[in-house]
XYZ file of C-alpha atoms in Angstrom:
748
model
C 0.000 0.000 0.000
C 1.355 3.397 -0.977
C 0.187 6.708 0.466
C 1.219 9.599 -1.737
C 2.469 12.669 0.100
C 1.120 15.001 -2.572
C -1.874 15.492 -4.826
C -2.418 13.118 -7.734
C -4.087 13.448 -11.125
C -6.100 10.548 -12.472
C -5.730 10.750 -16.246
C -7.870 8.320 -18.221
C -7.998 6.136 -15.127
C -4.243 6.139 -14.431
C -2.612 8.035 -11.512
C 0.148 10.521 -12.338
C 1.799 13.394 -10.551
C 1.422 16.090 -13.211
C -1.542 17.462 -15.111
C -1.894 17.182 -18.891
C -0.976 20.324 -20.779
C -3.550 23.077 -20.427
C -5.386 21.534 -17.443
C -5.403 23.450 -14.163
C -5.636 21.872 -10.742
C -8.799 23.862 -9.975
C -10.522 22.589 -13.099
C -9.355 19.007 -12.558
C -10.819 18.999 -9.027
C -14.224 19.142 -10.671
C -13.519 15.803 -12.319
C -13.960 13.657 -9.211
C -17.139 11.685 -8.608
C -17.493 13.433 -5.258
C -17.515 16.891 -6.804
C -20.396 16.069 -9.104
C -22.561 14.645 -6.320
C -21.807 17.465 -3.889
C -22.511 20.096 -6.532
C -25.879 18.515 -7.291
C -26.871 18.736 -3.613
C -25.404 22.163 -2.837
C -27.986 24.935 -2.607
C -25.473 27.796 -2.306
C -23.696 29.646 -5.092
C -20.294 28.573 -3.802
C -18.764 25.105 -3.729
C -16.341 26.367 -1.092
C -19.208 27.282 1.230
C -21.697 24.471 0.729
C -25.292 24.398 1.953
C -26.562 20.905 1.255
C -29.885 19.118 1.268
C -30.030 15.331 1.316
C -32.237 12.891 -0.574
C -33.191 10.887 2.519
C -32.242 10.338 6.151
C -32.015 7.439 8.560
C -31.799 6.833 12.329
C -32.013 3.920 14.722
C -33.643 3.527 18.094
C -30.825 5.110 20.079
C -31.179 8.421 18.262
C -34.524 9.041 16.563
C -36.520 10.113 19.635
C -34.125 12.952 20.440
C -34.024 14.060 16.817
C -37.799 14.186 16.478
C -38.108 15.946 19.816
C -35.579 18.547 18.670
C -37.371 19.029 15.350
C -40.787 19.280 17.060
C -39.477 21.962 19.398
C -38.033 23.754 16.360
C -41.325 23.932 14.475
C -41.423 20.777 12.307
C -44.887 19.865 11.013
C -44.031 16.949 8.705
C -40.981 15.154 7.349
C -39.810 17.077 4.252
C -37.740 14.130 2.962
C -37.922 10.339 3.378
C -36.860 9.471 6.919
C -36.152 5.816 7.771
C -36.368 4.818 11.443
C -34.946 1.378 12.158
C -34.967 -0.571 15.407
C -31.771 -2.557 15.557
C -30.009 -1.315 18.673
C -32.394 -1.538 21.633
C -34.678 -4.358 20.653
C -33.752 -7.315 22.887
C -32.885 -6.249 26.418
C -35.639 -5.230 28.842
C -33.392 -2.840 30.758
C -35.620 -0.150 32.203
C -38.847 -2.127 31.795
C -40.946 -1.035 28.804
C -38.531 1.703 27.687
C -37.324 0.062 24.473
C -40.704 -0.874 23.068
C -42.158 2.481 24.175
C -39.628 4.168 21.927
C -40.494 1.859 19.041
C -44.161 2.798 19.421
C -43.199 6.468 19.475
C -41.352 6.020 16.166
C -44.263 4.222 14.527
C -46.638 6.962 15.616
C -44.181 9.591 14.319
C -44.020 7.784 10.973
C -47.811 8.078 10.763
C -47.987 11.667 11.967
C -45.109 13.143 9.978
C -44.900 10.750 7.011
C -41.923 8.523 7.782
C -40.694 4.975 7.207
C -40.727 2.610 10.184
C -38.719 -0.626 10.141
C -39.860 -2.862 13.049
C -37.406 -4.420 15.528
C -35.141 -7.186 14.213
C -36.189 -6.685 10.583
C -32.893 -5.152 9.487
C -29.869 -3.349 10.818
C -29.945 0.301 9.863
C -27.371 0.317 7.070
C -28.517 -2.874 5.420
C -32.066 -1.564 4.992
C -30.747 1.658 3.505
C -28.461 -0.207 1.127
C -31.307 -2.418 -0.001
C -34.118 0.132 -0.194
C -32.830 3.727 -0.142
C -29.424 3.923 -1.836
C -29.022 5.099 -5.407
C -26.229 6.291 -7.661
C -25.677 10.009 -7.211
C -27.836 10.256 -4.118
C -26.876 11.560 -0.673
C -28.146 10.097 2.616
C -27.695 11.597 6.089
C -27.780 9.257 9.093
C -27.478 9.638 12.851
C -25.094 6.694 13.037
C -21.406 7.110 12.330
C -21.305 4.124 9.968
C -23.754 5.689 7.536
C -21.753 4.683 4.462
C -23.273 3.593 1.143
C -20.513 4.766 -1.165
C -20.062 1.308 -2.694
C -23.548 1.746 -4.162
C -22.787 5.158 -5.644
C -24.370 6.977 -2.710
C -22.526 9.579 -0.670
C -23.656 8.997 2.894
C -22.732 10.940 6.011
C -23.015 9.998 9.693
C -23.737 12.967 11.947
C -25.228 13.893 15.295
C -28.949 14.348 15.712
C -28.815 18.115 15.409
C -27.780 17.903 11.771
C -30.754 15.652 10.996
C -33.085 18.007 12.842
C -31.880 20.814 10.580
C -32.976 18.844 7.520
C -36.357 18.127 9.143
C -37.065 21.838 9.522
C -36.008 22.645 5.971
C -32.531 23.956 6.747
C -29.233 22.865 5.244
C -26.110 20.929 6.155
C -23.325 23.497 6.021
C -19.643 22.835 5.514
C -16.621 23.850 3.476
C -15.798 21.705 0.462
C -13.836 18.667 1.721
C -10.629 17.227 0.383
C -11.012 14.151 -1.827
C -8.551 11.243 -1.667
C -8.390 8.548 -4.340
C -8.254 4.941 -3.162
C -6.788 3.376 -6.294
C -7.413 -0.364 -6.259
C -5.619 -2.917 -8.376
C -5.386 -6.695 -8.249
C -7.753 -9.228 -6.742
C -8.080 -10.561 -3.175
C -6.620 -13.988 -2.522
C -8.861 -16.876 -1.383
C -9.857 -16.524 2.260
C -9.192 -12.778 2.331
C -12.450 -10.948 3.022
C -13.657 -7.351 3.036
C -12.795 -6.815 6.700
C -9.190 -7.712 5.947
C -8.987 -4.998 3.295
C -10.823 -2.543 5.542
C -8.560 -3.130 8.548
C -5.481 -2.710 6.355
C -6.827 0.666 5.187
C -7.726 1.772 8.718
C -4.282 0.808 9.990
C -2.629 2.834 7.234
C -4.702 6.008 7.664
C -6.151 6.444 11.149
C -3.153 7.567 13.200
C -1.684 9.876 10.555
C -5.017 11.516 9.720
C -4.447 10.993 6.008
C -8.152 11.035 5.163
C -9.542 12.836 8.229
C -12.734 14.736 7.320
C -12.134 13.991 3.629
C -13.974 11.914 1.036
C -12.475 8.534 0.150
C -13.121 7.904 -3.557
C -12.570 4.286 -4.631
C -11.426 3.948 -8.227
C -9.149 1.782 -10.345
C -9.285 -1.573 -12.111
C -9.362 -3.528 -8.850
C -12.907 -2.338 -8.102
C -14.248 -4.630 -10.836
C -12.808 -7.648 -8.989
C -15.025 -7.079 -5.957
C -18.657 -8.093 -5.481
C -21.235 -5.614 -4.175
C -21.234 -7.212 -0.710
C -17.442 -7.131 -0.632
C -17.426 -3.439 -1.534
C -20.078 -2.685 1.084
C -17.990 -4.484 3.698
C -14.965 -2.316 2.988
C -16.993 0.852 2.605
C -18.793 0.734 5.955
C -15.425 0.601 7.728
C -14.169 3.810 6.140
C -15.731 5.530 9.154
C -12.869 4.162 11.262
C -10.352 6.120 9.183
C -12.146 9.332 10.366
C -13.005 10.252 6.781
C -16.146 12.353 6.233
C -17.745 10.227 3.524
C -16.980 7.783 0.721
C -17.905 7.098 -2.893
C -17.038 4.353 -5.387
C -17.034 4.184 -9.135
C -20.021 2.143 -10.328
C -20.222 -0.593 -12.936
C -22.191 -3.675 -13.973
C -21.781 -5.128 -10.476
C -23.560 -2.100 -9.045
C -26.176 -2.262 -11.776
C -26.856 -5.920 -11.005
C -27.258 -5.104 -7.295
C -30.048 -2.623 -7.992
C -31.720 -4.939 -10.467
C -31.532 -7.720 -7.885
C -33.246 -5.430 -5.371
C -36.044 -4.416 -7.777
C -34.722 -0.861 -8.235
C -33.014 -0.732 -11.635
C -33.774 2.986 -11.904
C -31.395 3.632 -8.970
C -28.378 2.776 -11.112
C -26.289 5.097 -13.225
C -22.639 4.985 -14.136
C -20.358 7.038 -11.934
C -16.698 7.452 -12.741
C -14.063 10.202 -12.650
C -13.692 12.489 -15.627
C -10.854 11.888 -18.080
C -8.787 14.176 -15.843
C -9.480 14.402 -12.121
C -7.353 15.871 -9.341
C -7.221 14.305 -5.876
C -5.763 15.857 -2.727
C -4.115 12.527 -1.953
C -3.972 8.986 -3.243
C -3.671 5.536 -1.710
C -2.584 2.832 -4.113
C -3.594 -0.615 -2.915
C -2.925 -3.902 -4.673
C -5.670 -6.150 -3.297
C -3.581 -9.263 -3.917
C -1.121 -8.102 -1.244
C -3.711 -7.948 1.541
C -3.461 -10.754 4.093
C -5.974 -12.057 6.636
C -5.895 -9.425 9.389
C -6.679 -9.014 13.074
C -7.191 -5.668 14.842
C -6.148 -6.121 18.463
C -7.771 -4.333 21.399
C -8.681 -1.518 21.664
C -9.017 0.093 18.218
C -9.602 -1.041 14.616
C -6.319 0.574 13.588
C -4.222 -1.773 15.767
C -4.154 -4.244 12.894
C -1.655 -6.994 12.048
C -1.614 -9.863 9.570
C -2.721 -12.955 11.467
C 0.349 -14.688 10.070
C 2.596 -12.097 11.721
C 0.739 -12.286 15.026
C 1.033 -16.060 15.182
C 4.730 -15.941 14.353
C 5.427 -13.327 17.064
C 2.596 -13.989 19.497
C 4.348 -13.162 22.775
C 5.910 -9.922 21.518
C 2.821 -8.535 19.763
C 0.274 -9.556 22.397
C 2.478 -8.187 25.174
C 2.708 -4.835 23.376
C -1.048 -4.769 22.784
C -1.693 -5.758 26.387
C 0.631 -3.041 27.718
C -0.997 -0.447 25.479
C -4.487 -1.484 26.561
C -3.630 -1.490 30.255
C -2.045 1.936 29.986
C -5.229 3.184 28.372
C -7.310 1.550 31.112
C -5.378 3.555 33.676
C -4.792 0.777 36.167
C -8.484 0.196 36.862
C -8.280 -3.363 35.607
C -5.694 -5.535 33.866
C -6.266 -7.093 30.444
C -4.432 -10.381 29.925
C -3.747 -11.175 26.276
C -0.495 -13.033 26.763
C -2.359 -15.583 28.856
C -4.215 -16.642 25.708
C -1.015 -18.217 24.350
C -1.132 -21.960 24.919
C 1.811 -24.171 25.869
C 2.140 -25.257 22.233
C 2.332 -21.621 21.084
C -1.152 -21.451 19.631
C -3.471 -18.555 20.528
C -6.808 -19.544 22.053
C -9.935 -17.492 21.482
C -13.038 -17.721 23.685
C -15.702 -16.318 21.394
C -16.441 -15.568 17.747
C -19.157 -13.197 16.502
C -20.206 -12.264 12.970
C -22.775 -9.480 13.028
C -24.188 -6.182 11.892
C -23.733 -3.941 8.887
C -20.140 -5.072 8.294
C -20.232 -8.765 9.205
C -23.780 -9.974 8.728
C -23.973 -9.701 4.945
C -25.118 -12.547 2.708
C -21.708 -13.363 1.220
C -19.927 -13.257 4.575
C -22.358 -15.688 6.182
C -22.315 -17.982 3.147
C -18.527 -18.087 3.510
C -18.880 -18.938 7.213
C -21.212 -21.804 6.299
C -18.836 -23.066 3.606
C -15.930 -23.162 6.042
C -17.721 -24.683 9.006
C -19.960 -27.126 7.139
C -19.608 -30.613 8.576
C -17.221 -29.447 11.309
C -17.683 -28.587 14.972
C -17.049 -25.539 17.123
C -16.339 -27.926 19.977
C -17.933 -28.126 23.418
C -15.305 -26.151 25.293
C -15.250 -22.463 26.148
C -15.300 -21.289 22.536
C -18.677 -20.234 21.169
C -19.831 -18.802 17.827
C -22.776 -16.499 17.121
C -23.908 -15.227 13.724
C -26.336 -12.350 13.145
C -27.699 -11.650 9.628
C -27.975 -8.023 8.532
C -31.588 -8.154 7.308
C -34.578 -10.473 7.178
C -34.321 -10.867 3.384
C -30.741 -12.046 3.949
C -31.932 -14.336 6.756
C -34.654 -15.840 4.548
C -32.238 -16.610 1.716
C -29.753 -18.179 4.147
C -32.522 -20.417 5.429
C -33.464 -21.415 1.895
C -29.919 -22.239 0.778
C -29.058 -24.208 3.897
C -26.406 -21.896 5.355
C -28.307 -21.529 8.623
C -28.523 -25.308 8.964
C -24.785 -25.661 8.287
C -23.865 -23.123 10.966
C -26.274 -24.438 13.587
C -25.286 -28.039 12.871
C -21.670 -27.122 13.581
C -22.593 -25.754 17.016
C -23.011 -22.109 16.041
C -25.888 -19.963 17.281
C -27.883 -18.121 14.620
C -29.412 -14.887 15.851
C -31.743 -12.108 14.682
C -30.926 -8.870 12.831
C -29.352 -6.844 15.620
C -26.417 -4.468 16.145
C -26.033 -5.370 19.812
C -22.703 -7.224 19.793
C -20.978 -4.164 18.361
C -22.001 -1.738 21.098
C -22.329 -4.022 24.088
C -25.948 -5.197 24.212
C -25.580 -8.748 22.959
C -23.112 -11.630 23.232
C -21.051 -9.727 25.770
C -17.928 -11.770 26.568
C -17.187 -12.947 30.079
C -14.642 -11.070 32.137
C -11.160 -11.849 30.843
C -12.337 -13.501 27.632
C -10.828 -12.901 24.197
C -13.444 -12.352 21.487
C -12.904 -12.113 17.724
C -15.596 -10.229 15.851
C -16.592 -9.178 12.367
C -18.175 -5.966 13.652
C -17.187 -2.345 13.214
C -15.454 -1.425 16.476
C -13.465 -2.772 19.403
C -13.139 0.398 21.491
C -12.657 0.404 25.270
C -15.885 0.673 27.274
C -17.715 -1.107 24.480
C -18.933 -4.716 24.078
C -20.089 -4.580 27.685
C -16.744 -3.998 29.405
C -16.816 -1.854 32.540
C -13.216 -1.223 33.590
C -14.299 0.912 36.538
C -16.119 -2.089 37.978
C -13.291 -4.535 37.343
C -14.859 -6.023 34.202
C -12.850 -6.204 31.010
C -12.900 -8.356 27.929
C -10.492 -8.274 25.017
C -12.153 -7.741 21.651
C -10.348 -8.059 18.340
C -11.728 -7.506 14.850
C -11.370 -10.143 12.124
C -13.088 -11.101 8.908
C -15.947 -13.620 9.027
C -13.885 -16.135 7.054
C -11.067 -16.240 9.582
C -13.558 -16.315 12.452
C -15.162 -19.376 10.849
C -11.723 -20.947 10.334
C -10.985 -20.379 14.023
C -14.340 -21.917 14.981
C -13.661 -24.943 12.802
C -10.308 -25.274 14.591
C -11.943 -25.425 18.025
C -11.168 -21.824 18.967
C -7.486 -21.732 18.076
C -6.718 -18.604 16.090
C -6.654 -19.504 12.400
C -6.531 -17.383 9.260
C -8.901 -18.417 6.486
C -5.936 -18.317 4.118
C -4.477 -21.304 6.007
C -7.332 -23.544 4.890
C -6.475 -25.849 2.040
C -9.870 -27.500 1.685
C -12.203 -24.467 1.698
C -14.580 -24.255 -1.238
C -16.582 -21.066 -1.471
C -19.854 -21.983 -3.166
C -21.721 -18.646 -2.862
C -25.234 -19.612 -3.974
C -27.033 -16.992 -6.063
C -28.874 -14.420 -3.975
C -32.580 -13.748 -4.425
C -33.974 -10.656 -2.678
C -37.474 -11.176 -1.311
C -38.932 -7.684 -0.936
C -42.191 -9.103 0.356
C -40.511 -9.543 3.737
C -40.446 -5.753 4.006
C -43.733 -5.082 2.227
C -45.571 -7.141 4.840
C -44.017 -5.457 7.893
C -42.400 -2.084 7.155
C -44.698 0.953 7.466
C -43.993 3.440 4.669
C -45.818 6.702 5.198
C -43.524 8.877 3.107
C -45.568 11.570 1.371
C -48.685 10.677 3.384
C -48.445 12.450 6.762
C -51.400 12.217 9.129
C -51.266 15.484 11.141
C -54.035 14.385 13.487
C -52.277 11.163 14.456
C -51.281 11.262 18.138
C -47.693 10.611 19.118
C -47.342 7.792 21.633
C -45.200 8.864 24.566
C -43.840 6.281 26.964
C -43.120 7.429 30.532
C -39.378 7.648 29.810
C -39.745 9.977 26.804
C -39.076 13.518 27.980
C -38.623 16.868 26.272
C -35.205 18.472 26.086
C -34.623 20.776 29.078
C -34.268 24.467 28.297
C -30.748 25.802 27.825
C -29.453 29.318 28.522
C -28.147 31.630 25.835
C -24.468 32.526 25.912
C -23.778 35.602 28.060
C -21.234 38.283 27.155
C -18.749 36.762 29.583
C -18.540 33.123 30.681
C -17.070 31.343 33.673
C -16.517 27.584 33.480
C -14.980 25.052 35.816
C -12.932 22.142 34.491
C -14.605 19.110 36.058
C -12.821 16.384 34.077
C -9.290 16.428 32.696
C -8.524 13.550 30.323
C -4.993 13.031 29.056
C -5.558 9.981 26.839
C -4.375 10.515 23.263
C -7.963 10.007 22.052
C -11.268 9.977 23.925
C -14.063 8.038 22.250
C -17.740 8.896 22.336
C -18.286 5.581 24.157
C -16.162 6.990 26.964
C -18.041 10.290 26.941
C -21.389 8.502 27.147
C -21.277 4.696 27.404
C -23.199 2.495 24.992
C -24.791 -0.795 25.946
C -27.450 -0.933 28.626
C -27.172 2.775 29.459
C -28.542 3.659 26.020
C -31.946 2.318 27.055
C -32.432 5.658 28.797
C -31.656 7.593 25.622
C -35.102 9.219 25.380
C -34.860 10.806 28.816
C -32.097 13.456 28.612
C -31.644 13.950 32.341
C -31.715 10.261 33.192
C -29.225 9.347 30.460
C -26.964 12.194 31.582
C -26.400 10.350 34.872
C -24.097 7.999 32.909
C -21.923 10.733 31.367
C -18.243 9.737 31.549
C -19.276 7.112 34.113
C -16.756 4.533 32.869
C -13.957 7.043 32.383
C -14.378 9.575 35.179
C -17.087 8.641 37.729
C -16.563 11.978 39.508
C -17.742 13.918 36.459
C -21.486 13.805 37.095
C -21.425 14.979 40.753
C -18.822 17.623 39.919
C -20.845 18.919 36.973
C -24.000 19.002 39.077
C -22.196 20.984 41.758
C -21.214 23.631 39.210
C -24.751 23.751 37.840
C -26.014 24.359 41.377
C -23.663 27.340 41.654
C -25.183 28.838 38.501
C -28.708 28.242 39.784
C -27.750 30.042 43.002
C -26.342 32.922 40.945
C -29.503 33.130 38.846
C -31.537 33.352 42.045
C -29.617 36.524 42.879
C -27.016 35.263 45.345
C -23.347 35.153 44.404
C -21.925 31.852 45.703
C -18.972 32.259 48.048
C -16.811 30.009 45.843
C -17.440 32.245 42.852
C -16.833 35.414 44.853
C -13.356 34.107 45.673
C -12.712 33.399 41.988
C -13.797 36.924 41.072
C -11.464 38.354 43.722
C -8.580 36.477 42.088
C -9.562 37.825 38.646
C -9.338 41.352 39.971
C -5.569 40.813 40.206
C -5.531 41.034 36.405
C -7.989 43.916 36.252
C -11.138 41.929 35.428
C -14.409 42.753 37.173
C -17.010 40.226 36.001
C -20.675 41.185 36.064
C -21.979 38.249 38.080
C -25.589 38.824 37.097
C -24.758 38.481 33.415
C -22.036 35.828 33.453
C -23.195 32.241 33.168
C -21.366 29.620 35.204
C -20.946 26.247 33.511
C -18.830 23.134 33.615
C -16.292 22.028 31.012
C -14.009 19.134 30.227
C -10.537 19.003 28.788
C -9.548 16.104 26.535
C -6.615 15.954 24.149
C -8.676 14.666 21.219
C -12.320 13.934 22.028
C -15.036 12.498 19.830
C -13.691 9.464 17.991
C -16.400 6.973 17.154
C -20.157 7.155 17.305
C -22.239 10.001 15.891
C -24.548 9.893 18.927
C -25.329 13.451 19.934
C -25.704 12.276 23.546
C -21.914 12.458 23.847
C -22.414 16.232 23.860
C -26.030 16.714 24.929
C -25.506 14.799 28.188
C -22.778 17.235 29.160
C -25.030 20.128 28.215
C -28.053 19.092 30.274
C -25.731 18.809 33.274
C -24.661 22.406 32.755
C -21.761 21.882 30.360
C -20.785 25.039 28.521
C -17.526 24.164 26.738
C -14.992 21.559 25.721
C -11.279 22.365 25.686
C -9.162 20.232 23.362
C -5.971 20.183 21.334
C -8.061 18.889 18.407
C -11.393 17.201 17.791
C -11.298 13.636 16.532
C -14.231 14.031 14.165
C -16.348 16.736 12.605
C -19.495 15.066 13.901
C -18.548 15.362 17.577
C -17.544 18.993 17.143
C -20.869 19.608 15.371
C -22.682 17.960 18.277
C -20.974 20.341 20.693
C -21.979 23.326 18.564
C -25.576 22.205 18.110
C -25.898 21.806 21.866
C -24.412 25.196 22.660
C -21.064 24.013 24.013
C -18.132 26.101 22.843
C -15.548 23.786 21.167
C -12.366 25.539 22.246
C -8.969 24.669 20.828
C -5.789 25.290 22.797
C -2.111 24.765 22.126
C -0.769 24.202 25.641
C -2.975 21.986 27.810
C -0.499 22.297 30.663
C -2.005 25.681 31.601
C -5.164 23.868 32.749
C -5.874 21.265 35.360
C -8.906 19.624 36.860
C -10.662 21.984 39.256
C -9.515 25.181 37.537
C -12.016 27.901 36.771
C -11.658 29.520 33.346
C -12.975 33.025 32.771
C -13.713 34.050 29.172
C -14.326 37.793 29.012
C -16.172 39.089 25.956
C -16.678 35.568 24.644
C -20.050 36.250 22.984
C -18.736 39.267 21.092
C -15.571 37.420 20.054
C -17.669 34.474 18.866
C -20.024 36.559 16.743
C -17.161 38.665 15.374
C -15.344 35.476 14.308
C -12.204 36.556 16.174
C -9.229 34.298 15.527
C -8.301 34.055 19.196
C -9.962 34.692 22.534
C -8.429 35.534 25.880
C -8.968 33.026 28.667
C -7.912 33.274 32.296
C -7.403 30.186 34.430
C -7.961 30.637 38.156
C -6.243 27.898 40.148
C -7.615 26.427 43.387
C -4.749 28.109 45.258
C -5.666 31.503 43.805
C -3.031 31.582 41.081
C -4.101 33.244 37.837
C -2.851 32.341 34.341
C -3.790 34.125 31.124
C -3.779 32.085 27.884
C -5.439 32.070 24.473
C -7.968 29.759 22.877
C -9.634 29.628 19.475
C -12.878 28.234 18.082
C -11.735 27.240 14.610
C -13.661 27.699 11.389
C -17.416 28.056 11.730
C -20.322 29.188 9.623
C -22.324 32.243 10.676
C -25.218 29.940 11.560
C -23.012 27.835 13.839
C -21.816 30.951 15.642
C -25.386 32.072 16.179
C -26.399 28.613 17.430
C -23.697 28.872 20.089
C -24.737 32.394 20.967
C -28.387 31.358 21.297
C -27.438 28.449 23.542
C -28.399 25.474 21.368
C -30.030 24.544 18.078
C -33.570 24.550 19.511
C -33.113 28.121 20.791
C -31.686 29.149 17.424
C -34.799 27.993 15.589
C -37.080 29.628 18.131
C -35.211 32.910 17.688
C -34.922 32.738 13.912
């Protein structure tokens, strides 16, 4: 794999470093597939300052209640575009009593009232339904899940926080500067046993840490594309999220055309390819024949190695991964990977899972069946579970015998569910080592609770190698090691009637008089204050990890059952990373409530006395007091807005960071009225410091490059430093000034 350190021209399908005579870089940039799609969806006069509207949207049952509640409070009367609401995250566990099904009933009633599309529980995982029923060449889809990626089907899809979907629901636009576009130039053909997750993990390993494609579009082109099936492309594409790219798009061909014909939507196909000359801001050249069977060790998809290399150097590599994981866990609990090495040098695995939008596809599960047919998983500790991605996939696997093959070998065949990926299904036992064809293996995911002494080790692998390991009784085995594997891949037949009989499609037929069904856990968003001229915040959590994931900011798993009750869910904020956060944030919020009642708290009076040393005299009556966190690089992972909104409902007013891991987390902060400060020297701050930001509202609205901040230490010391807010649109600045997106719509 080669990552170019400069821009590349694609000339008649071949990469080169210079442009043909007479062609400018600016003109050649218009030759990418991405440019054409973005231009078609941009409502502004400038491609550098885009204002986009999407063709459709999608959410699952962790996010849609909050989005609809935000849109209702902002004046929405009906859905102005097709909105798919799936139920693939909280559909099994009864945590919280009737909470999960109450939310499902709310979504069905919203589909009736506003004209939406409701996919019942266990019918399909969110991205599979959208691939099958909503994708189309040249279209754009916005989803409130970070893995909203349908580029392999010619559809530019974007995963964002709920606020961005609410904007579309009230007729507003998705605003951003034109992104960079990076070519992923594929050649060659994958070797037998090498699956889409192997290619995806190799790409993530090559791009995540260096930020090569961060917030850019990955555009897959080259002769190697033709050597990949539609399912194979989808499997690679959905994992582009883990590179931190913004979106993805692939050239289309007869394989894409056949996919849409197979799914009864031939009109959704059109050829997409770069112009004869196209300029890319970067280029990754990847010969697919060089990709090996991979494993991504705990606790990130980018910690990827060839399985061959891991087995040859098991002690060294597992020790390094174990040390890295335990450092990240901060001494709360010890992960033991080295202990999985047997006396004969083999690596033993306790669990295998194939599931979700990346693993549960038809071709992946057929490959699992081919490998495990007639064999046994054994009756020891190892266990295998397989989850199909949709009921049409499930039905075809029943018809062709794949389900029987897997179950006969000792595997468990499940329903269409995303649970294993985020910790609500097939959670490993404490200390177990699990290999999974799912999208993530972050800390505080898959059910682990380090703060309570519970930790499992989760690695990512392709379904084929998971099946090979299962067939070998749980001893780590790459599918490429198999000499007797025959991949039959029976022809797929899509049975749309499965959806026609169960999915409610009210698009274009809203019923305004239809009553929304509110369960007792569904609550409105609490009101948020506008930004005052000056602001005082207290740092109540100081996180020094290189990256802080959204699962650490607000845990997934059973806590997400409370997602429709903002205050109740907020009780779990940072609970697995910093249990002191919630009480500390509440204490600061109480100080602001005391101030609003007209009494200046004694603690704040002392802070103001210290500020007078530098000549500042804050107006207590007009200076909000809020909490804030510092994290080096927050926001990697999920698009869930709760990572920001939970801080906000507890009185959060700002984040301080050296950089933000993703655009979507930064957007969540903005949409919830939390100032996303950037700072160069985190050493000036510490937990417990107060930070005074004089004139912050004026500086924000004036788009000042830098703002003055003053840290007041617990011992009375005072330190002046500078912060910035980075590039923002005028609308984003006004959202922050108004206090949150809901306030912005009420005021405008």
